[in-house]
Coordinates of C-alpha atoms in Angstrom, one line a residue:
Chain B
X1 CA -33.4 -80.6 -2.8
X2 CA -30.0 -81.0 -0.8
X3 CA -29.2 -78.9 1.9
X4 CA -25.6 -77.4 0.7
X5 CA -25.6 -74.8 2.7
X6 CA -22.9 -76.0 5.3
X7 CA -20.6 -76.8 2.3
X8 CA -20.9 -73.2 0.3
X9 CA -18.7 -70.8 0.6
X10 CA -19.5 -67.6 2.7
X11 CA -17.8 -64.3 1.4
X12 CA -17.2 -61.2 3.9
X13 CA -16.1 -58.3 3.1
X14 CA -14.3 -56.8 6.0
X15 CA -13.9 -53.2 6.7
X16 CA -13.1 -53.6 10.3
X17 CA -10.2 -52.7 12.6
X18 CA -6.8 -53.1 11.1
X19 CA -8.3 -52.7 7.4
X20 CA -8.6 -49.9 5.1
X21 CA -12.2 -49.0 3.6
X22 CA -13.3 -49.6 0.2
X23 CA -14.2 -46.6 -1.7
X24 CA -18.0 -46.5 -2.4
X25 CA -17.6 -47.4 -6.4
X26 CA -15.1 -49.9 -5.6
X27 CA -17.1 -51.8 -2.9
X28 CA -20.4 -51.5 -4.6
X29 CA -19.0 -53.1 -8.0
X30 CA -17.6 -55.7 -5.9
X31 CA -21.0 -56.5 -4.2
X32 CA -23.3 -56.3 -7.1
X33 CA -20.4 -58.7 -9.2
X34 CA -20.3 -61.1 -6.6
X35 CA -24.3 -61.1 -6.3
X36 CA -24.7 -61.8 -9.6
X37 CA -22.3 -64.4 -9.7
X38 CA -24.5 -66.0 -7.3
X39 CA -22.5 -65.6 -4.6
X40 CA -24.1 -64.5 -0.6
X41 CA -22.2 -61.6 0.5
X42 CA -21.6 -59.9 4.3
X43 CA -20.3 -56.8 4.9
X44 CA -18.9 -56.5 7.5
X45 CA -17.5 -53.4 9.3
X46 CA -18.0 -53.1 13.1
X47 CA -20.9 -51.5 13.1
X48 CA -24.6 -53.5 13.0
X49 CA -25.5 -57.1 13.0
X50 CA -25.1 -59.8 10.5
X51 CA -25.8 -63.5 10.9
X52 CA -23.2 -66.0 12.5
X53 CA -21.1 -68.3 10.6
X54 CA -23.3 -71.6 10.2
X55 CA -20.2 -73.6 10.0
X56 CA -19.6 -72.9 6.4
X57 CA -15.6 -71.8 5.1
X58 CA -15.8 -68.5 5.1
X59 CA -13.5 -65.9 2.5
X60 CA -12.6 -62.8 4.0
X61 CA -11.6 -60.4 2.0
X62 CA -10.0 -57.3 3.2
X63 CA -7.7 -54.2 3.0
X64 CA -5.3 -55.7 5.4
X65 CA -2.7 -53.1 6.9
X66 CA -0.3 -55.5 9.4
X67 CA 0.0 -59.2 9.0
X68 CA -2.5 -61.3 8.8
X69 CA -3.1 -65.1 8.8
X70 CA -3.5 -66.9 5.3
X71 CA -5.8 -69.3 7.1
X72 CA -7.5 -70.5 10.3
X73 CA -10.2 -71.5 12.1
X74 CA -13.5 -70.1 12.9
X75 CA -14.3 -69.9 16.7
X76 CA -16.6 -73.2 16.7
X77 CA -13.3 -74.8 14.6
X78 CA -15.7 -76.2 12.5
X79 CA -15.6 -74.1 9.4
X80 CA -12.2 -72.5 7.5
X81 CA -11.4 -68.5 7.2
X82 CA -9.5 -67.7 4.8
X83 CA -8.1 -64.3 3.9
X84 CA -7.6 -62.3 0.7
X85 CA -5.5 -58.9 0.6
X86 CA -7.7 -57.3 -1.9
X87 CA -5.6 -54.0 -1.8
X88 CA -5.1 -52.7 -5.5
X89 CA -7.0 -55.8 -7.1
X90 CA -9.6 -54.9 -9.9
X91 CA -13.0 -56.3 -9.2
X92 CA -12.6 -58.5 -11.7
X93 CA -9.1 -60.3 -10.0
X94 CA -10.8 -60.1 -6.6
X95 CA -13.6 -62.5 -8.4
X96 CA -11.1 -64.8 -9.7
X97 CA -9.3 -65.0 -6.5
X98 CA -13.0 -65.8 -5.4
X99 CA -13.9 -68.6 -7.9
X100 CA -10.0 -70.1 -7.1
X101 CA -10.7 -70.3 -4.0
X102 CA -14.4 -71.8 -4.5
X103 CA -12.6 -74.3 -6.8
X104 CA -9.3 -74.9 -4.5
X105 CA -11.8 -76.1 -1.7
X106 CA -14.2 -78.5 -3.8
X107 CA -17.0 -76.4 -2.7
X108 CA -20.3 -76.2 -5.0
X109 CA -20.2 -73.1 -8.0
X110 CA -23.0 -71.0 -7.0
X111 CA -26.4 -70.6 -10.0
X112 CA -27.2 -73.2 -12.3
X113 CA -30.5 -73.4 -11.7
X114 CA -33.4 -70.9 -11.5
X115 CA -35.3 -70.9 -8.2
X116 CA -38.2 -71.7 -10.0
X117 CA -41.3 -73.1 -8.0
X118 CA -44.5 -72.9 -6.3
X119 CA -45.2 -71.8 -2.6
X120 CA -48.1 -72.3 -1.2
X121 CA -50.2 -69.5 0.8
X122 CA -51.1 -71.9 4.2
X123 CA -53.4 -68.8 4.9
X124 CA -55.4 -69.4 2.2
X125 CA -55.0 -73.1 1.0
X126 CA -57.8 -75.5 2.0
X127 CA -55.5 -78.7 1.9
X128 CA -57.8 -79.9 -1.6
X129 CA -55.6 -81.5 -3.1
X130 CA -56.3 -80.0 -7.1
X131 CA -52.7 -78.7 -7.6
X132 CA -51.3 -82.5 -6.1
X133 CA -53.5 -84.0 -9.3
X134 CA -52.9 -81.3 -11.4
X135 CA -49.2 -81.4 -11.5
X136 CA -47.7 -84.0 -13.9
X137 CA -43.6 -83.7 -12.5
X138 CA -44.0 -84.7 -8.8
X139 CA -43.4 -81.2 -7.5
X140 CA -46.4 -81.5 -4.8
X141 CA -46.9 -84.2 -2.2
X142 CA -48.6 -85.1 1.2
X143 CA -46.6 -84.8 4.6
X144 CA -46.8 -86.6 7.5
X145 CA -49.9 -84.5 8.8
X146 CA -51.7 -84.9 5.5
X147 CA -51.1 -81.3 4.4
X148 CA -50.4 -80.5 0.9
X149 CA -46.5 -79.8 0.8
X150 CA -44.2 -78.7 -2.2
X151 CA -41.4 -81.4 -2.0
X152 CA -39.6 -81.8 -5.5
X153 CA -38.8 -77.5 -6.2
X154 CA -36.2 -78.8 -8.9
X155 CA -38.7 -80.7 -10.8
X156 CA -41.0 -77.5 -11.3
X157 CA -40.9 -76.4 -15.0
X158 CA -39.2 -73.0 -15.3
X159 CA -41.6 -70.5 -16.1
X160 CA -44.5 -72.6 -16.2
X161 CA -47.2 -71.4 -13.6
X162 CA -50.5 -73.7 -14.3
X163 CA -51.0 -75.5 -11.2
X164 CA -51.4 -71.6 -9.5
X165 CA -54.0 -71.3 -12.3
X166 CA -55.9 -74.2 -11.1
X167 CA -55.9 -73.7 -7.8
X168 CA -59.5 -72.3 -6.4
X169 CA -58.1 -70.2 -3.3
X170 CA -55.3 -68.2 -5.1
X171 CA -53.3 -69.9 -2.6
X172 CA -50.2 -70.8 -4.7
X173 CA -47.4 -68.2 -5.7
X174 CA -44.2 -68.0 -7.6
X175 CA -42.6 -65.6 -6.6
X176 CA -40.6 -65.1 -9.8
X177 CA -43.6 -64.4 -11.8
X178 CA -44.2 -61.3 -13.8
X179 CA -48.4 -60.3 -12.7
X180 CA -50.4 -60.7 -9.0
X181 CA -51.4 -62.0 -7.4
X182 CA -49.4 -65.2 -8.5
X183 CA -46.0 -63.1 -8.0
X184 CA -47.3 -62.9 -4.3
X185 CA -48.9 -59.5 -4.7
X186 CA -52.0 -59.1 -2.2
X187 CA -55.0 -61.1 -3.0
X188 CA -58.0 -58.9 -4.4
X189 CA -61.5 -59.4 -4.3
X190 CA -61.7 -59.4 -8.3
X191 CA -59.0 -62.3 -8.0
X192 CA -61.4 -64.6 -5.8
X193 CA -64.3 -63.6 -8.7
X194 CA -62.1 -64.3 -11.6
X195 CA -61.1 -67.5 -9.7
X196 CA -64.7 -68.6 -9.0
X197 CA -65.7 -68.0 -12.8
X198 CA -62.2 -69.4 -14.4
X199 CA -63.1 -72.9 -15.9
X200 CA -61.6 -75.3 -14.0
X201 CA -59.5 -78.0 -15.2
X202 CA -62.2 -80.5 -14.9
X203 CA -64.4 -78.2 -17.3
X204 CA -61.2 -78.0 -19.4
X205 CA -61.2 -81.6 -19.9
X206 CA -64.3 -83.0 -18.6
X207 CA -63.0 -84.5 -15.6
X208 CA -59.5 -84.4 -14.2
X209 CA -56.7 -84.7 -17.0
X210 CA -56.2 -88.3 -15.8
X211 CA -59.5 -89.7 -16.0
X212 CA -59.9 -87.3 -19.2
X213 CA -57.5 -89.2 -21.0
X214 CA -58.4 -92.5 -19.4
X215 CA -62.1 -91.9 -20.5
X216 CA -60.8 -90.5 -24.1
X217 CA -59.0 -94.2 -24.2
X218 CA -62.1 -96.3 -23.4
X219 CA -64.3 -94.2 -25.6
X220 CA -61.7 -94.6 -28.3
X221 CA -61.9 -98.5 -27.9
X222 CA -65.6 -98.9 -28.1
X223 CA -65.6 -96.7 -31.7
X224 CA -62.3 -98.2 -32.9
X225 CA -62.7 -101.9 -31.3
X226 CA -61.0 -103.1 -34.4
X227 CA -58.7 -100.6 -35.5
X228 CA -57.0 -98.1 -32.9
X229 CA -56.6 -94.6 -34.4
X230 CA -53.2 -93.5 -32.6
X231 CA -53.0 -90.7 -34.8
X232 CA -56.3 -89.1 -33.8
X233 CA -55.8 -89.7 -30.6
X234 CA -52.5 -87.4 -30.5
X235 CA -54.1 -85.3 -32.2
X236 CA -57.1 -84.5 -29.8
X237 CA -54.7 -84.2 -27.3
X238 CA -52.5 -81.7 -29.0
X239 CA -55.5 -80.1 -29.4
X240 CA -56.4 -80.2 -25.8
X241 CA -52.8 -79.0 -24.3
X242 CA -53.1 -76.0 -27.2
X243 CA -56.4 -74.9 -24.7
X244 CA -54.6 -75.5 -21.7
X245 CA -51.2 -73.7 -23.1
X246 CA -54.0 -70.8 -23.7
X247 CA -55.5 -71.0 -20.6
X248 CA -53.2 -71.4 -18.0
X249 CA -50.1 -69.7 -19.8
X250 CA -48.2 -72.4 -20.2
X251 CA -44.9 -72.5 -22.2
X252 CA -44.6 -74.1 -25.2
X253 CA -41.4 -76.3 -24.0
X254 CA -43.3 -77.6 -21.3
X255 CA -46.0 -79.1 -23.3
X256 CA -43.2 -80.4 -25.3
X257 CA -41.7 -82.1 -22.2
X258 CA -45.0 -83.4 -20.5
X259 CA -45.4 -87.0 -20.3
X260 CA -46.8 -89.4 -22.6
X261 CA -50.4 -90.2 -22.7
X262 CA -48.9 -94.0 -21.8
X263 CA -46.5 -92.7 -18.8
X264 CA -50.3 -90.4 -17.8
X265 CA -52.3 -93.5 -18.1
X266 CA -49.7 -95.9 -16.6
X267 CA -49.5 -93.4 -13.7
X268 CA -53.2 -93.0 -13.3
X269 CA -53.4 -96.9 -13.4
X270 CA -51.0 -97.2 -10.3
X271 CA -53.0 -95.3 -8.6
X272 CA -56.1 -96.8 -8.9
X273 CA -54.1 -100.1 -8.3
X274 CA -53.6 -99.2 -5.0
X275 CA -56.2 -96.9 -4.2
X276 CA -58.2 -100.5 -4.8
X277 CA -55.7 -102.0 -2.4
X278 CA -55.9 -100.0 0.3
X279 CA -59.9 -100.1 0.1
X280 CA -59.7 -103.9 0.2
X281 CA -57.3 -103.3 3.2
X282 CA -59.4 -100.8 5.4
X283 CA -62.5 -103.3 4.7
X284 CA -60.5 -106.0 6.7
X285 CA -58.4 -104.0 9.3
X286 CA -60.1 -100.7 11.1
X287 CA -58.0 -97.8 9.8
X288 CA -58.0 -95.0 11.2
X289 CA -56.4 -92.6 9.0
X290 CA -58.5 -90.3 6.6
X291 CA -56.7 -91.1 3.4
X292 CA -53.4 -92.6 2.0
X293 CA -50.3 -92.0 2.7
X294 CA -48.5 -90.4 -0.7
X295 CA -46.2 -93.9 -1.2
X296 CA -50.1 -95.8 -1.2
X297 CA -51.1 -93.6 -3.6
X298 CA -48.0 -93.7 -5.7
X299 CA -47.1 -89.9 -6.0
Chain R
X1 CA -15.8 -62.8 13.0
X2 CA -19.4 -62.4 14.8
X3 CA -20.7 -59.1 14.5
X4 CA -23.2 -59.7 17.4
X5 CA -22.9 -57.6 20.4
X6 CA -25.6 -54.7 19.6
X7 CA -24.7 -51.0 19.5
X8 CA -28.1 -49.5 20.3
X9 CA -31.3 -51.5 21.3
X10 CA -33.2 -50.8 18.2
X11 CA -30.4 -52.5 16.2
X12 CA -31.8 -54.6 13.5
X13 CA -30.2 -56.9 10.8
X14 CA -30.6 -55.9 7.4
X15 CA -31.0 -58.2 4.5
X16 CA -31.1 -57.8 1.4
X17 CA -32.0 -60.1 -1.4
X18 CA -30.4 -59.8 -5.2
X19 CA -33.3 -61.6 -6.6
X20 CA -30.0 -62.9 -8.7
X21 CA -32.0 -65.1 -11.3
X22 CA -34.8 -63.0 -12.6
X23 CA -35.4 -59.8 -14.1
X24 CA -38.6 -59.0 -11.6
X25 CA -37.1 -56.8 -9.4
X26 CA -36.9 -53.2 -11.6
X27 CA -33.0 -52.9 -12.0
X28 CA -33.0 -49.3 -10.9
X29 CA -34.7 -50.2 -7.6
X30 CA -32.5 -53.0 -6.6
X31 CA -28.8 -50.8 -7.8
X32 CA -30.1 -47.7 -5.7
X33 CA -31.3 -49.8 -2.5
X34 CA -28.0 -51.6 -3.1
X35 CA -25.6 -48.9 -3.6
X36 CA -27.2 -46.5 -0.9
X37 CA -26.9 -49.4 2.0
X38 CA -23.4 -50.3 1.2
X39 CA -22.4 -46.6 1.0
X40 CA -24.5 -46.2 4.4
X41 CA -21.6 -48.1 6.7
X42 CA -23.9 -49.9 8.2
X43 CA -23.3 -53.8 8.4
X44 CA -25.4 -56.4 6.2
X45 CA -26.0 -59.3 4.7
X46 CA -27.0 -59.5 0.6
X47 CA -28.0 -62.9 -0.5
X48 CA -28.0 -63.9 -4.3
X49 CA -31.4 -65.1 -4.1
X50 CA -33.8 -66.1 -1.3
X51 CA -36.1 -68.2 -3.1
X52 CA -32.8 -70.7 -3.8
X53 CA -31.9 -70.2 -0.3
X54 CA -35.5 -71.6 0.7
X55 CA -35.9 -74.2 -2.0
X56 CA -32.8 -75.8 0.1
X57 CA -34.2 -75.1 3.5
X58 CA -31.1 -73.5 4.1
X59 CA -30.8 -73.1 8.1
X60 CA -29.3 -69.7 7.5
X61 CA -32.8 -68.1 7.3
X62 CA -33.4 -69.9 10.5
X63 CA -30.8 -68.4 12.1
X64 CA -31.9 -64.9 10.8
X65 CA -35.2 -64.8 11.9
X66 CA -34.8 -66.3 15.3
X67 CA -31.7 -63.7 15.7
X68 CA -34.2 -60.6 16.4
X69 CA -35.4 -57.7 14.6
X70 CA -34.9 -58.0 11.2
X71 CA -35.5 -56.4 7.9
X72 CA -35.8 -57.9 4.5
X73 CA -35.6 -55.9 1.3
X74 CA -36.9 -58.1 -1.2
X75 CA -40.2 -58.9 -3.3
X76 CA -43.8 -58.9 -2.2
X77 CA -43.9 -60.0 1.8
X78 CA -47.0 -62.5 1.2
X79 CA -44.7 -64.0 -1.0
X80 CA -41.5 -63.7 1.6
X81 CA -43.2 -64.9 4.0
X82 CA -44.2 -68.3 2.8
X83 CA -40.7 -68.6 0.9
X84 CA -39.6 -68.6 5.0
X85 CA -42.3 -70.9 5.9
X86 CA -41.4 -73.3 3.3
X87 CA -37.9 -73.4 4.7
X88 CA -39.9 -74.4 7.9
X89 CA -39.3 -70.9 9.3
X90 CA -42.2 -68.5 10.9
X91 CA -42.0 -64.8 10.1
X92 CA -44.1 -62.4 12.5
X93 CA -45.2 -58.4 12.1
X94 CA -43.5 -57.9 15.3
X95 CA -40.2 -58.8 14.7
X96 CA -39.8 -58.9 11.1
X97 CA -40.4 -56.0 8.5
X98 CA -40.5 -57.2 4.5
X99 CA -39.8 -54.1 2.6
X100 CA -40.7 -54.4 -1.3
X101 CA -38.4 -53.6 -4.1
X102 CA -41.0 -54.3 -6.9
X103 CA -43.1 -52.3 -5.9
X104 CA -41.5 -49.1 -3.1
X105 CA -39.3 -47.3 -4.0
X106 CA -35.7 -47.2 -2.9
X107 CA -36.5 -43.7 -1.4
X108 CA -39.3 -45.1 0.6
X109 CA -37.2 -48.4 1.4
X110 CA -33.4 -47.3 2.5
X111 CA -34.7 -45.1 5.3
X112 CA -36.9 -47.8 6.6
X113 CA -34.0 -50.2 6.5
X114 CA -31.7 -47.4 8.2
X115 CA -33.9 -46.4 10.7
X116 CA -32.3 -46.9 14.4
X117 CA -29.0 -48.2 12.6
X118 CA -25.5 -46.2 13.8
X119 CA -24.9 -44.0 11.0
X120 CA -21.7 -41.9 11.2
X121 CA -20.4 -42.6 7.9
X122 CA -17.9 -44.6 7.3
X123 CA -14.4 -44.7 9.4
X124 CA -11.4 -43.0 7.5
X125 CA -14.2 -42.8 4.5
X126 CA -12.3 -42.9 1.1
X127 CA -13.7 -41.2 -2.8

């Protein structure tokens, strides 16, 4: 995900020297409208710490009693203030003035996308690698020290919370999830039980969903050598995302969206393409690493 | 317009987190905790949502836990403080304090994020 954070725009509300205060209503609507507009809010009033500018344009908005600069510069001079007069503005005009200003300076509109994805519990993960072959969008991948990373948050299917199901250490949260300890609540002993007894994936599908449906293909070929039965075949595996859908709670536009059995087997093919090419490889030329880097394995 | 020169020495920053895209947080909690800390005149920063601000590694949650004591009202703190790790960022007990808004109350969680702060009220307090 792109770092856009030095091109957003910070908002302040100022209730320093030479302002007037806000009255509590009044600065409270203003903060809870601009929140959920999506936009990161300081206040700012003399008293306490917030953070320091990271070089982002900041709008200052203010009861202003003497004159006051429209514009200037921050004192790094790498990042714009700009002040508002907010005195006798509705919330709602102090908003617009916001989104103008937003809009004026080609900065990104806040929301758009729910923060949706998982985060992994290094506490508790074991580095095994299920959710990485579990997860059919990409989300998860392998860093430079072979540890299990999160790497594509955007490609994480809203709402959709399997690959925490799957994994054997309760180790992976989403913290916008409704129950614990998935939502991040603390791990219970009766979790590690109900995890230990869950049926896996593998059970699921006897084997992991890519050799599942690879197996399901060459099983289908010796019994229908002559004549290939696409339609049975989708529907044994409708049939088999209905039990996942039931087990793992995962939402019906999901399975809608989830990859053909082609683009699974095509994937799964790749792999095992150059899982056989590295092998060849570390039979000719010592290697020293443990396993493949994620562009060898294709993920 | 850095607010950084420290009043008392158990200043803290205070954050606060909107939890801006999902209805998780009960409503009641997060309006009370809100309305009671900007009411409080006591400085701080409220973010729309730290789980975007840590899907984008943004630098700013760097720059707030390397800045000193700091306090956090937002979710479950297992769950805050991987959301910080992700961003490449290490939360400690010592320094850091996650208070939970789907779970405290705001009763239990506006004193704790008050505690050592300069509270006089407001200057020249208006209503």
């Amino acid at each position: 995900m792109k770092n856009d954070s030095q091109s957003s725009l910070r908002v302040i509300i100022y209730e320093g020297a030479d302002s007037a205060p806000l009255a509590d209503s009044e600065r409270l609507e203003l903060v809870s409208t601009l929140l959920t507009g999506g936009y990161d809010v300081t206040l700012a009033n003399g008293r306490g710490l917030v953070r320091d500018n990271q070089a982002a344009s900041l709008l200052v908005l203010g009861k202003f009693s003497g004159d006051m600069p429209s514009q200037a510069s921050d004192a790094q001079g790498d990042g714009q203030v700009i002040f508002e007069d907010i005195a006798g503005l509705s919330t709602e005009a102090i908003v617009s003035k916001v989104e103008a200003t937003v809009e004026r300076l080609g900065k990104p509109s806040p929301g758009g996308w729910k923060p949706w994805f998982p985060v992994i519990d290094f506490d508790r993960c074991t580095n095994c690698m299920q959710c990485l072959s579990f997860c059919l969008f990409d989300v998860y991948a392998v860093d430079k020290q072979e540890q299990i990373t999160v790497q594509n948050q955007e490609k994480c299917k809203t709402d959709c919370p399997a690959c925490s199901r799957v994994c054997p250490e309760v180790a992976i949260l989403f913290p916008k999830y409704g129950k614990g300890p998935i939502n991040g609540d603390v791990v219970r002993e009766s979790d590690i039980q109900r995890e230990a007894m869950k049926i896996d994936v593998s059970a699921l599908l006897g084997g992991d969903i890519y050799s599942s449906l690879r197996s399901r293909q060459s099983d289908a070929r010796k019994r229908f050598s002559t004549e290939r039965d696409e339609s049975k075949a989708l529907l044994e595996r409708k049939r088999c995302l209905k039990k996942l859908q039931g087990d793992l709670d995962i939402p019906n536009e999901i399975l809608m969206s989830l990859p053909s059995a082609g683009d699974i087997q095509e994937r799964a093919e790749r792999a095992k393409a150059k899982a056989v090419q590295r092998l060849a490889r570390s039979q000719t030329v010592k290697d020293t690493r443990s396993t493949a880097t994620p562009e060898e394995w294709g993920i | 317009m850095n607010q950084s020169q420290p009043q008392t020495p158990s200043n803290h920053r205070v954050v606060y987190c909107n939890c801006t895209y999902a209805k998780i947080v009960p409503e009641k909690t997060k309006q009370q905790v809100l309305s009671e800390l900007s009411a409080s005149g006591v400085a701080f920063d409220a973010f729309a949502d730290l789980c975007q601000m840590s899907a984008r590694k943004d630098p700013v949650l760097k720059e707030l836990a390397e800045s000193g004591q700091l306090k956090i009202a937002a979710c479950f703190p297992r769950a805050v403080k991987w959301l910080f790790h992700a961003a490449g960022v290490t939360l400690t007990d010592e320094k850091h304090e996650i208070l939970n808004m789907r779970e405290q109350s705001a009763d239990e969680i506006v004193p704790l994020l008050l505690e050592g702060q300069p509270l006089s009220g407001r200057p020249d307090h208006e209503e």
